[in-house]
Coordinates of C-alpha atoms and ligand atoms in Angstrom, one line a residue:
X20 CA 44.6 -3.2 -28.0
X21 CA 42.6 -4.6 -30.9
X22 CA 38.7 -4.8 -31.3
X23 CA 37.6 -8.6 -29.8
X24 CA 35.1 -10.3 -29.2
X25 CA 35.2 -11.8 -26.3
X26 CA 35.0 -15.5 -24.3
X27 CA 31.4 -16.0 -23.9
X28 CA 32.3 -17.1 -20.1
X29 CA 33.3 -13.5 -19.9
X30 CA 30.0 -13.6 -21.9
X31 CA 28.4 -14.1 -19.0
X32 CA 30.5 -12.9 -16.4
X33 CA 29.3 -10.3 -17.3
X34 CA 25.8 -10.5 -18.1
X35 CA 25.8 -11.8 -13.9
X36 CA 26.8 -8.8 -13.1
X37 CA 22.6 -7.7 -13.6
X38 CA 20.6 -10.2 -12.5
X39 CA 23.6 -11.4 -9.4
X40 CA 24.1 -8.4 -7.1
X41 CA 23.9 -10.0 -3.8
X42 CA 23.6 -13.9 -1.8
X43 CA 20.2 -12.1 -2.0
X44 CA 19.7 -12.2 -6.1
X45 CA 20.8 -16.1 -5.9
X46 CA 18.6 -17.4 -3.4
X47 CA 15.4 -15.2 -4.8
X48 CA 15.8 -16.8 -8.3
X49 CA 16.7 -20.0 -6.8
X50 CA 13.6 -20.0 -5.1
X51 CA 11.9 -19.0 -7.4
X52 CA 12.9 -21.3 -9.5
X53 CA 11.6 -24.0 -7.3
X54 CA 8.2 -22.2 -7.5
X55 CA 8.0 -23.1 -10.6
X56 CA 8.3 -26.7 -10.8
X57 CA 6.3 -26.4 -9.0
X58 CA 7.7 -27.3 -4.9
X59 CA 5.9 -27.9 -2.0
X60 CA 8.0 -27.2 -0.1
X61 CA 10.7 -24.9 -0.1
X62 CA 14.7 -25.0 1.7
X63 CA 16.9 -22.7 2.2
X64 CA 20.0 -22.7 3.8
X65 CA 23.0 -20.1 3.9
X66 CA 26.8 -20.0 5.0
X67 CA 28.3 -17.2 5.8
X68 CA 25.7 -14.7 4.6
X69 CA 24.9 -17.0 1.9
X70 CA 28.4 -16.2 0.2
X71 CA 30.1 -18.6 1.1
X72 CA 27.3 -20.9 0.7
X73 CA 24.0 -21.1 0.1
X74 CA 21.7 -23.8 -1.0
X75 CA 18.0 -24.3 -2.4
X76 CA 16.5 -27.9 -2.1
X77 CA 12.9 -28.5 -3.6
X78 CA 10.7 -30.8 -4.3
X79 CA 9.6 -29.8 -7.5
X80 CA 9.1 -31.7 -11.1
X81 CA 12.6 -32.0 -11.1
X82 CA 14.3 -31.8 -13.7
X83 CA 15.2 -34.5 -16.9
X84 CA 18.9 -35.7 -16.7
X85 CA 19.8 -35.4 -20.6
X86 CA 18.8 -31.7 -19.3
X87 CA 20.9 -31.0 -16.6
X88 CA 23.4 -28.4 -18.3
X89 CA 21.7 -27.2 -20.1
X90 CA 19.6 -25.5 -17.3
X91 CA 23.0 -23.8 -17.1
X92 CA 23.3 -22.8 -20.4
X93 CA 23.0 -19.2 -21.5
X94 CA 19.9 -17.9 -22.5
X95 CA 18.0 -21.4 -21.7
X96 CA 14.8 -21.9 -20.3
X97 CA 12.0 -24.8 -20.8
X98 CA 9.0 -21.5 -19.5
X99 CA 9.2 -19.4 -22.9
X100 CA 8.8 -20.8 -26.5
X101 CA 7.6 -17.7 -28.5
X102 CA 7.9 -14.2 -28.2
X103 CA 4.0 -14.1 -28.2
X104 CA 4.4 -15.8 -24.8
X105 CA 6.2 -13.1 -23.6
X106 CA 2.5 -11.7 -22.7
X107 CA 1.4 -14.0 -21.5
X108 CA 3.4 -14.5 -18.6
X109 CA 2.7 -17.0 -15.8
X110 CA 5.9 -18.4 -14.7
X111 CA 8.4 -16.1 -12.0
X112 CA 11.2 -17.0 -14.5
X113 CA 11.3 -16.5 -17.9
X114 CA 14.4 -15.1 -19.3
X115 CA 16.5 -18.2 -18.4
X116 CA 19.9 -16.2 -18.3
X117 CA 19.9 -17.1 -13.9
X118 CA 21.3 -20.5 -13.6
X119 CA 23.8 -19.1 -16.1
X120 CA 25.4 -16.6 -14.3
X121 CA 25.5 -18.0 -10.7
X122 CA 26.8 -20.8 -12.6
X123 CA 29.9 -18.5 -14.0
X124 CA 30.5 -16.8 -10.6
X125 CA 30.2 -19.4 -8.3
X126 CA 30.8 -22.7 -7.8
X127 CA 27.6 -25.1 -9.1
X128 CA 26.7 -28.4 -7.8
X129 CA 22.4 -29.1 -9.2
X130 CA 21.9 -32.8 -8.5
X131 CA 17.5 -33.3 -10.0
X132 CA 15.0 -35.9 -10.1
X133 CA 12.0 -35.8 -12.0
X134 CA 8.8 -37.3 -10.3
X135 CA 8.6 -40.1 -12.2
X136 CA 12.2 -41.7 -13.4
X137 CA 13.6 -41.4 -9.7
X138 CA 16.8 -42.1 -10.2
X139 CA 18.9 -38.5 -9.4
X140 CA 20.9 -37.4 -11.1
X141 CA 24.0 -34.5 -10.7
X142 CA 26.3 -31.6 -12.5
X143 CA 28.4 -29.7 -11.2
X144 CA 29.6 -26.8 -12.6
X145 CA 33.7 -24.3 -11.6
X146 CA 32.9 -20.7 -13.4
X147 CA 30.9 -22.2 -15.8
X148 CA 32.7 -25.3 -17.1
X149 CA 30.5 -27.9 -17.3
X150 CA 30.4 -31.8 -16.1
X151 CA 29.3 -34.9 -16.4
X152 CA 26.4 -35.3 -15.1
X153 CA 26.3 -38.2 -13.1
X154 CA 24.1 -41.2 -11.5
X155 CA 23.4 -39.3 -7.5
X156 CA 21.2 -40.7 -5.0
X157 CA 18.6 -38.1 -3.5
X158 CA 14.5 -37.4 -3.4
X159 CA 12.8 -36.7 -6.5
X160 CA 13.1 -32.5 -6.7
X161 CA 15.8 -30.4 -6.8
X162 CA 19.0 -29.2 -5.1
X163 CA 21.6 -26.1 -5.7
X164 CA 25.1 -25.6 -3.5
X165 CA 26.1 -22.4 -5.0
X166 CA 29.3 -22.2 -3.0
X167 CA 32.8 -19.6 -3.0
X168 CA 30.4 -16.3 -4.8
X169 CA 32.0 -14.1 -6.8
X170 CA 35.2 -15.8 -6.1
X171 CA 36.3 -15.5 -8.6
X172 CA 35.2 -11.2 -9.2
X173 CA 37.4 -10.0 -5.9
X174 CA 35.9 -6.6 -6.9
X175 CA 32.1 -7.3 -7.0
X176 CA 33.0 -10.0 -3.6
X177 CA 34.2 -6.8 -2.4
X178 CA 31.3 -4.8 -2.9
X179 CA 28.9 -7.2 -0.8
X180 CA 28.2 -6.4 3.4
X181 CA 28.5 -8.6 6.3
X182 CA 27.3 -11.5 7.1
X183 CA 24.6 -10.5 9.2
X184 CA 23.1 -7.9 6.2
X185 CA 23.8 -10.2 3.7
X186 CA 21.1 -12.4 6.0
X187 CA 18.5 -10.6 6.5
X188 CA 18.8 -9.7 3.0
X189 CA 18.7 -13.5 2.0
X190 CA 15.2 -13.9 4.1
X191 CA 13.8 -11.1 2.8
X192 CA 14.1 -12.9 -0.2
X193 CA 12.4 -16.5 1.3
X194 CA 10.1 -13.8 3.4
X195 CA 8.8 -12.3 0.0
X196 CA 7.8 -15.9 -1.8
X197 CA 6.8 -17.0 1.2
X198 CA 4.2 -14.0 1.2
X199 CA 2.8 -14.3 -2.3
X200 CA 2.8 -18.4 -2.0
X201 CA 1.0 -19.3 1.0
X202 CA 0.5 -23.3 -0.3
X203 CA 4.3 -23.7 0.0
X204 CA 6.3 -24.4 3.0
X205 CA 9.2 -22.4 3.4
X206 CA 12.2 -22.3 5.7
X207 CA 15.1 -20.6 6.5
X208 CA 18.5 -22.3 8.1
X209 CA 21.6 -20.0 8.4
X210 CA 24.7 -21.0 10.0
X211 CA 22.7 -24.4 10.9
X212 CA 20.1 -22.6 12.8
X213 CA 16.9 -21.9 12.2
X214 CA 15.3 -18.5 11.0
X215 CA 12.3 -19.2 9.2
X216 CA 10.1 -22.1 9.7
X217 CA 6.3 -21.7 7.7
X218 CA 3.7 -24.7 7.7
X219 CA 1.7 -24.5 4.2
X220 CA -1.2 -21.9 4.7
X221 CA -3.7 -21.5 3.9
X222 CA -4.2 -17.9 2.0
X223 CA -1.7 -15.1 2.1
X224 CA -4.3 -14.0 5.4
X225 CA -2.3 -17.0 7.1
X226 CA 0.9 -16.7 5.7
X227 CA 1.1 -12.2 6.0
X228 CA 0.1 -13.1 10.0
X229 CA 3.5 -15.6 10.0
X230 CA 5.3 -13.4 8.3
X231 CA 4.5 -10.1 9.7
X232 CA 3.6 -11.3 13.3
X233 CA 3.1 -7.8 14.7
X234 CA 3.6 -5.3 13.0
X235 CA 0.7 -5.1 11.3
X236 CA -1.3 -3.6 15.0
X237 CA -4.0 -5.0 16.8
X238 CA -7.2 -6.2 13.9
X239 CA -6.0 -5.4 10.9
X240 CA -8.1 -4.9 8.3
X241 CA -8.2 -7.1 4.8
X242 CA -9.0 -5.5 1.7
X243 CA -10.2 -6.8 -1.0
X244 CA -11.4 -5.1 -4.7
X245 CA -12.0 -5.7 -7.9
X246 CA -12.3 -3.8 -11.3
X247 CA -13.8 -5.3 -14.5
X248 CA -11.7 -3.5 -17.5
X249 CA -12.6 -3.0 -20.9
X250 CA -11.5 -6.9 -21.9
X251 CA -10.3 -8.1 -18.5
X252 CA -10.8 -7.6 -15.0
X253 CA -8.3 -7.5 -12.1
X254 CA -8.5 -7.8 -7.8
X255 CA -6.6 -7.3 -5.0
X256 CA -6.3 -9.1 -2.4
X257 CA -4.3 -7.4 1.4
X258 CA -4.0 -7.0 4.3
X259 CA -3.6 -3.8 6.1
X260 CA -3.3 -2.6 9.3
X261 CA -4.9 0.4 11.0
X262 CA -3.6 3.7 11.2
X263 CA -3.2 3.5 15.4
X264 CA -0.9 0.9 14.2
X265 CA 0.8 3.2 11.4
X266 CA 4.8 3.4 12.5
X267 CA 7.4 6.3 11.2
X268 CA 9.2 3.9 9.6
X269 CA 8.7 2.5 5.9
X270 CA 9.8 -1.3 6.2
X271 CA 6.8 -2.8 6.4
X272 CA 5.1 -2.6 3.0
X273 CA 4.7 -5.6 0.5
X274 CA 3.1 -5.2 -3.0
X275 CA 3.0 -8.4 -4.8
X276 CA 1.5 -8.5 -9.0
X277 CA 1.4 -11.9 -9.9
X278 CA 2.8 -14.4 -7.0
X279 CA 6.1 -11.4 -7.9
X280 CA 7.1 -8.7 -5.2
X281 CA 7.4 -5.6 -6.6
X282 CA 8.8 -2.1 -6.2
X283 CA 6.1 0.3 -7.0
X284 CA 6.5 3.5 -5.9
X285 CA 3.0 4.8 -7.3
X286 CA 0.9 1.9 -5.9
X287 CA 3.1 2.2 -2.8
X288 CA 1.2 5.7 -2.8
X289 CA -1.8 4.6 -3.7
X290 CA -1.7 2.6 -0.7
X291 CA -1.2 6.0 1.6
X292 CA -3.0 8.2 0.1
X293 CA -5.9 5.8 1.0
X294 CA -5.2 6.9 4.7
X295 CA -4.8 10.4 3.8
X296 CA -6.9 11.9 7.0
X297 CA -6.5 8.9 9.3
X298 CA -3.0 9.2 10.9
X299 CA -0.5 12.5 10.8
X300 CA 1.1 12.6 7.3
X301 CA 4.6 11.7 8.8
X302 CA 3.0 7.2 9.8
X303 CA 3.3 5.0 7.2
X304 CA 1.2 2.3 7.1
X305 CA 2.3 -1.3 7.2
X306 CA 0.4 -3.4 4.9
X307 CA 1.6 -6.5 2.2
X308 CA -1.4 -6.0 -1.0
X309 CA -1.5 -8.2 -3.6
X310 CA -2.1 -7.7 -7.3
X311 CA -3.9 -10.4 -9.7
X312 CA -4.1 -9.1 -13.3
X313 CA -3.9 -10.1 -16.8
X314 CA 0.1 -10.8 -17.4
X315 CA -1.1 -8.9 -21.0
X316 CA -1.5 -5.5 -18.8
X317 CA 2.3 -5.6 -17.2
X318 CA 5.3 -5.8 -18.5
X319 CA 7.4 -8.1 -16.2
X320 CA 10.8 -7.6 -18.6
X321 CA 11.9 -4.2 -18.2
X322 CA 13.8 -4.9 -15.3
X323 CA 16.7 -8.1 -14.9
X324 CA 16.3 -8.3 -11.3
X325 CA 12.1 -8.5 -12.4
X326 CA 12.1 -6.2 -9.8
X327 CA 9.8 -3.1 -11.6
X328 CA 7.1 -3.2 -13.8
X329 CA 5.5 -1.4 -16.4
X330 CA 1.7 -1.1 -16.1
X331 CA -0.1 -0.7 -19.5
X332 CA -2.3 1.1 -17.5
X333 CA -1.2 2.9 -14.5
X334 CA -3.6 5.8 -13.4
X335 CA -6.3 2.3 -13.4
X336 CA -4.4 1.0 -10.9
X337 CA -3.6 3.6 -9.2
X338 CA -7.2 3.5 -8.4
X339 CA -7.6 0.2 -8.2
X340 CA -6.1 -0.1 -4.8
X341 CA -6.4 3.1 -4.0
X342 CA -10.0 2.4 -3.8
X343 CA -9.3 -0.7 -2.5
X344 CA -7.2 0.2 0.4
X345 CA -9.7 3.2 0.8
X346 CA -12.5 1.2 1.2
X347 CA -11.5 -1.4 3.1
X348 CA -10.7 1.5 6.5
X349 CA -14.0 3.0 5.3
X350 CA -15.9 -0.3 6.4
X351 CA -14.0 0.2 10.1
X352 CA -15.1 2.8 13.0
X353 CA -11.1 4.0 13.9
X354 CA -12.3 6.8 16.7
X355 CA -9.1 6.6 19.4
X356 CA -10.2 4.3 21.9
X357 CA -13.7 3.1 21.9
X358 CA -15.5 1.9 19.3
X359 CA -18.5 2.8 20.5
X360 CA -19.5 6.9 20.3
X361 CA -21.0 9.4 21.3
X362 CA -24.0 6.3 20.5
X363 CA -25.8 7.4 23.9
X364 CA -25.7 11.3 23.9
X365 CA -27.1 10.4 20.2
X366 CA -30.1 8.5 20.6
X367 CA -32.9 9.9 19.4
X368 CA -35.8 9.8 20.7
X369 CA -37.2 6.6 20.2
X370 CA -34.1 5.2 21.4
X371 CA -32.9 4.8 17.9
X372 CA -28.9 4.6 17.9
X373 CA -28.4 6.3 14.2
X374 CA -24.8 4.1 15.1
X375 CA -26.2 0.7 14.7
X376 CA -28.9 1.8 11.1
X377 CA -27.0 -1.6 9.4
X378 CA -25.0 0.6 6.7
X379 CA -23.6 1.9 9.5
X380 CA -20.1 0.0 10.6
X381 CA -19.4 -2.5 12.9
X382 CA -16.7 -3.0 14.2
X383 CA -14.5 -6.2 14.5
X384 CA -12.8 -8.0 17.1
X385 CA -12.0 -10.7 14.8
X386 CA -8.2 -11.8 14.5
X387 CA -7.6 -11.2 9.9
X388 CA -7.4 -14.4 9.9
X389 CA -10.7 -15.1 10.5
X390 CA -11.9 -12.5 8.7
X391 CA -9.7 -13.8 6.0
X392 CA -12.2 -16.9 5.9
X393 CA -14.4 -16.5 2.8
X394 CA -18.2 -16.2 4.0
X395 CA -17.6 -12.5 4.9
X396 CA -14.1 -11.6 3.7
X397 CA -15.2 -9.7 0.3
X398 CA -18.5 -9.0 0.6
X399 CA -18.2 -5.4 2.3
X400 CA -15.6 -4.7 0.1
X401 CA -16.5 -5.2 -3.8
X402 CA -15.3 -1.9 -4.9
X403 CA -16.9 -0.4 -7.7
X404 CA -15.0 2.0 -9.7
X405 CA -17.3 5.0 -9.8
X406 CA -17.4 8.2 -8.7
X407 CA -18.0 8.5 -5.1
X408 CA -21.9 9.6 -4.4
X409 CA -23.1 11.8 -2.5
X410 CA -23.9 11.2 0.7
X411 CA -27.4 12.0 3.4
X412 CA -27.3 14.3 6.1
X413 CA -29.5 12.4 8.5
X414 CA -31.4 14.8 10.2
X415 CA -30.8 16.5 13.3
X416 CA -31.8 14.6 16.8
X417 CA -31.9 15.9 19.6
X418 CA -28.7 16.4 21.7
X419 CA -28.7 15.0 25.6
X420 CA -25.9 14.8 28.0
X421 CA -23.6 17.3 26.2
X422 CA -21.6 20.1 27.6
X423 CA -19.5 22.9 25.0
X424 CA -16.8 23.9 27.7
X425 CA -14.5 26.5 26.1
X426 CA -16.5 27.3 24.0
X427 CA -14.2 24.6 21.8
X428 CA -14.9 20.9 23.7
X429 CA -18.5 18.5 23.2
X430 CA -18.2 16.6 26.0
X431 CA -20.4 13.6 25.7
X432 CA -21.7 11.2 28.8
X433 CA -21.6 7.5 27.7
X434 CA -23.1 4.5 29.6
X435 CA -19.2 3.9 30.4
X436 CA -17.5 6.3 28.8
X437 CA -16.6 10.0 28.4
X438 CA -16.2 11.0 24.8
X439 CA -14.3 14.4 24.7
X440 CA -14.9 16.1 20.8
X441 CA -13.0 18.2 19.2
X442 CA -15.4 20.2 17.3
X443 CA -13.4 22.3 15.1
X444 CA -11.3 18.5 13.7
X445 CA -15.5 17.1 13.4
X446 CA -16.6 19.9 11.8
X447 CA -13.9 19.9 9.5
X448 CA -14.3 16.1 8.7
X449 CA -18.1 16.8 7.9
X450 CA -17.5 20.1 5.7
X451 CA -14.7 18.1 3.6
X452 CA -16.5 15.4 3.1
X453 CA -19.3 17.1 1.7
X454 CA -17.7 19.1 -0.4
X455 CA -15.8 15.8 -1.1
X456 CA -19.6 14.5 -2.9
X457 CA -21.0 18.1 -3.7
X458 CA -17.8 18.0 -6.3
X459 CA -18.4 14.4 -7.3
X460 CA -22.2 15.5 -8.0
X461 CA -21.2 18.7 -9.7
X462 CA -23.2 20.0 -6.9
X463 CA -21.1 23.5 -5.4
X464 CA -23.2 25.1 -7.0
X465 CA -20.6 28.2 -8.0
X466 CA -21.5 32.1 -7.2
X467 CA -21.7 34.3 -9.3
X468 CA -19.8 37.2 -7.3
X469 CA -21.8 41.4 -8.5
X470 CA -19.1 42.6 -7.5
X471 CA -16.3 40.7 -8.0
X472 CA -14.2 40.5 -4.8
X473 CA -10.6 41.4 -5.6
X474 CA -7.6 41.9 -2.8
X475 CA -3.5 41.9 -3.6
X476 CA -0.8 40.0 -3.5
X477 CA 2.6 39.1 -4.4
X478 CA 3.6 39.0 -7.8
X479 CA 5.2 35.6 -6.6
X480 CA 2.2 34.4 -6.0
X481 CA 0.1 35.4 -8.2
X482 CA 2.6 33.6 -10.5
X483 CA 0.8 30.4 -8.6
X484 CA -2.8 31.6 -10.5
X485 CA -1.6 29.6 -14.1
X486 CA -1.5 26.1 -12.6
X487 CA -4.1 26.9 -9.5
X488 CA -6.5 28.3 -12.0
X489 CA -7.6 25.1 -13.4
X490 CA -8.0 23.4 -9.9
X491 CA -9.9 26.3 -8.8
X492 CA -12.2 26.1 -11.8
X493 CA -13.6 22.8 -11.3
X494 CA -13.9 23.8 -7.4
X495 CA -16.5 26.5 -8.8
X496 CA -14.0 29.4 -7.8
X497 CA -12.9 31.7 -10.6
X498 CA -10.4 34.5 -10.4
X499 CA -8.8 36.8 -12.4
X500 CA -5.5 38.5 -12.7
X501 CA -6.4 42.2 -13.1
X502 CA -2.4 44.1 -12.2
X503 CA 0.4 42.6 -12.0
X504 CA 0.0 42.7 -8.6
X505 CA -4.1 41.9 -7.6
X506 CA -6.5 38.8 -8.5
X507 CA -10.5 39.7 -8.5
X508 CA -12.3 36.3 -8.1
X509 CA -15.9 36.4 -9.5
X510 CA -17.4 33.2 -9.0
X511 CA -17.2 31.3 -5.9
X512 CA -19.5 28.0 -4.1
X513 CA -22.1 29.1 -3.2
X514 CA -22.0 26.9 -0.5
X515 CA -18.9 28.1 1.1
X516 CA -20.1 32.2 0.6
X517 CA -23.5 30.5 3.8
X518 CA -20.3 29.2 5.3
X519 CA -19.2 33.0 6.0
X520 CA -15.8 31.6 3.9
X521 CA -14.0 34.6 2.5
X522 CA -13.3 34.5 -1.2
X523 CA -10.8 36.8 -1.6
X524 CA -9.1 35.8 1.2
X525 CA -9.6 32.2 0.7
X526 CA -8.7 32.9 -2.7
X527 CA -4.8 34.2 -1.9
X528 CA -4.2 32.1 0.9
X529 CA -4.1 29.0 -1.9
X530 CA -2.2 31.3 -4.2
X531 CA 0.3 31.7 -1.1
X532 CA 0.8 28.3 -0.2
X533 CA 3.8 27.3 -1.6
X534 CA 3.2 23.2 -1.2
X535 CA 0.3 23.7 -3.2
X536 CA 2.0 25.5 -6.0
X537 CA 4.5 23.0 -6.5
X538 CA 1.8 19.9 -6.5
X539 CA 0.1 22.0 -9.3
X540 CA 3.2 22.7 -11.2
X541 CA 4.4 18.9 -11.6
X542 CA 1.4 18.7 -14.0
X543 CA 1.6 15.0 -16.1
X544 CA 2.5 13.7 -12.6
X545 CA -1.8 13.6 -12.6
X546 CA -1.6 11.8 -8.5
X547 CA 0.1 15.1 -7.6
X548 CA -2.3 17.1 -9.2
X549 CA -5.3 15.4 -7.5
X550 CA -3.3 15.6 -4.3
X551 CA -3.0 19.8 -4.4
X552 CA -7.2 20.0 -5.3
X553 CA -7.0 17.2 -1.9
X554 CA -5.1 20.1 0.2
X555 CA -7.6 22.6 -1.7
X556 CA -10.4 21.0 -0.4
X557 CA -8.5 21.1 3.0
X558 CA -8.5 24.2 3.4
X559 CA -12.2 24.8 2.4
X560 CA -13.0 22.5 4.8
X561 CA -10.9 24.1 7.4
X562 CA -12.7 28.1 7.2
X563 CA -15.3 26.6 6.6
X564 CA -16.2 24.8 9.4
X565 CA -16.8 26.4 13.2
X566 CA -13.2 27.3 15.0
X567 CA -12.4 26.1 18.5
X568 CA -13.4 29.0 20.5
X569 CA -17.2 29.6 18.6
X570 CA -19.8 29.1 20.3
X571 CA -22.4 27.0 18.7
X572 CA -26.3 26.4 19.4
X573 CA -28.2 23.3 20.6
X574 CA -29.3 23.0 17.5
X575 CA -25.6 23.2 15.9
X576 CA -24.1 20.8 18.5
X577 CA -27.4 18.0 17.4
X578 CA -26.4 18.3 13.6
X579 CA -23.6 18.3 13.8
X580 CA -22.9 14.8 16.6
X581 CA -25.5 13.5 14.3
X582 CA -23.4 14.9 10.6
X583 CA -20.5 12.2 12.5
X584 CA -22.7 9.2 12.2
X585 CA -23.2 9.7 8.8
X586 CA -20.2 10.7 7.6
X587 CA -17.1 9.3 6.7
X588 CA -14.1 8.9 8.4
X589 CA -15.3 10.9 10.9
X590 CA -13.0 9.8 13.7
X591 CA -10.5 11.8 12.0
X592 CA -9.6 15.2 10.6
X593 CA -8.8 16.2 7.0
X594 CA -4.7 16.4 8.5
X595 CA -5.1 13.4 10.5
X596 CA -5.8 13.8 13.9
X597 CA -8.4 12.4 15.7
X598 CA -12.2 13.9 16.2
X599 CA -12.8 12.5 19.5
X600 CA -11.3 11.3 22.6
X601 CA -13.4 8.6 23.9
X602 CA -12.0 7.2 27.7
X603 CA -13.9 4.9 29.4
X604 CA -15.6 5.2 32.8
X605 CA -12.9 2.1 34.3
X606 CA -10.0 4.2 33.5
X607 CA -11.4 7.3 35.1
X608 CA -12.5 4.7 37.9
X609 CA -8.7 3.8 38.0
X610 CA -7.8 7.2 38.1
X611 CA -9.2 8.2 41.7
X612 CA -8.0 5.0 42.9
X613 CA -11.3 2.8 43.6
X614 CA -10.0 0.2 41.0
Ligands
LIG17 P1 14.6 -19.6 -16.7 O1 14.1 -19.5 -14.8 O2 14.5 -18.2 -16.2 O3 13.9 -20.1 -17.0 P2 17.1 -20.7 -15.8 O4 17.7 -20.1 -15.8 O5 16.7 -19.5 -13.7 O6 16.2 -19.8 -16.4 O7 16.7 -21.8 -15.6 C1 16.9 -22.6 -16.9 C2 15.4 -23.5 -16.6 O8 15.7 -24.6 -15.6 C3 14.2 -23.6 -16.1 O9 13.6 -23.1 -17.0 C4 13.4 -25.5 -15.8 O10 13.7 -25.5 -16.8 C5 15.6 -25.8 -15.3 N1 14.8 -24.9 -13.2 C6 15.8 -24.4 -13.0 N2 16.0 -24.8 -12.0 C7 15.1 -25.4 -11.6 C8 14.3 -26.2 -10.6 N3 14.3 -26.1 -8.6 N4 13.6 -27.1 -10.8 C9 12.7 -27.6 -12.2 N5 13.9 -27.3 -12.9 C10 14.7 -25.7 -12.6
LIG18 MG1 14.9 -18.5 -13.4

């Protein structure tokens, strides 16, 4: 077959394949156009999951009648003129290809009236063949009906799923648009029935509770962080669930950048990392995170559907999100059962409860919406992008009414509850935070061993020394290979020696840990390396901590419980298991049949 230049209709149809995959992609493009046009109310109606008919009506600026056919033409947009504009995109659309793509694979009826002039005009297109504009009647704004999607591309049409599945995707598109544009009212109807109806909301927090409903669980936490870079400030707002409301599925996780929903594995990872140690690792948080950044920091033009973006500084964004969510989680007491724990038992001789000291977190019973009101939403969690400062351990306080059971559990009496503490889990968390803050403060005080501690290890495990060596060094551990299957530890953190942790045994265990080795091997992925570091920290904390079965003195118990109130995330051990369980007296009364 000789080489031929394709007809423009065919070119458009091929190009359409990239932008328009299914009814939900049509809905996304049309809703985004309505938002860009300044609509305050957007109605979406679908029939047959959107493939038979999909209509979007808005009350935005409208399209001047002499530009109507241009709106359907290829590469035509009112949102971009120069290539510099690409660096400062503030609209959702800019590629000027959606309407052209949609009209090349369906029947389109486009009616629009600008606000000033009032007269409505309509044009129609059948697979890209555009008719003359005709006067019509209709309110200011734009309405588009897309019928018979892909009826000229049977292969595409076949690839679509059933109506309910396609309708569900359209619903998700409308929910995403609604989440990121709370000041716009949205309505979705499918087969003549109402699916969604969101009135205008004051802010993203109000809209998130409309859209997510119960998925966020009780008393979700607000996130507010800000980072000032060399040139620009970036801001994070969001809502995250409490660890107790995490789920086994990851569906309710949303990230938006400048009003655009994005798919970004690294930022999802950042949110999940913030929950590390607060719940079982397999559980997923529910969250909506809204980022506001200078448009020059993010390239949205890497994906035809604009669902993926490229950051000019990905690790900086990762840190900002991680820190902001972590800060929100740390500012709350997350103890299983109830917020008030061991306060009575911990009251010191002056009757001062360390937990009510001004610096300690208090639990809010306000709803997410309440908490979002400007008076108190952002004050507590300005994230400062600096390394963590070490924290002070409170001096031991006198402990009353504490019982050590089986040399493993500490039972504390409160006025209205009994609290059971897992001594190992709690101490592990205390050690973890202490070692972490020492690393932050460069205060691990590595000690040289007079006689290097040697141990045997398999050659395979010894090979991991190459990748783990630098991580060990950061933690004050100096190790060398002194034979094909022997290591020697020359320096070890004094802190751990003090806790009677055996240097050689510790290093061998780390070298034999496969998941640790594989995380550390991904040496070009800094987040994985940080994870490996955290894993070694976990191991250190575990080794340094008192064990279940260790008899503790009164002083040790007092010190442990007092550290509990001054330690971050003390409600859970570094692996996410609870350190304490609170049983309210009411519950005990109920069990005894007194209530
Ligand atoms: P883009 O959104 O990338 O500019 P589109 O093909 O989606 O490209 O739309 C082309 C143009 O049509 C837009 O730039 C805008 O000027 C106009 N337009 C489309 N939809 C609407 C609408 N709902 N209200 C007002 N103008 C619209
Ligand atoms: Mg568009």
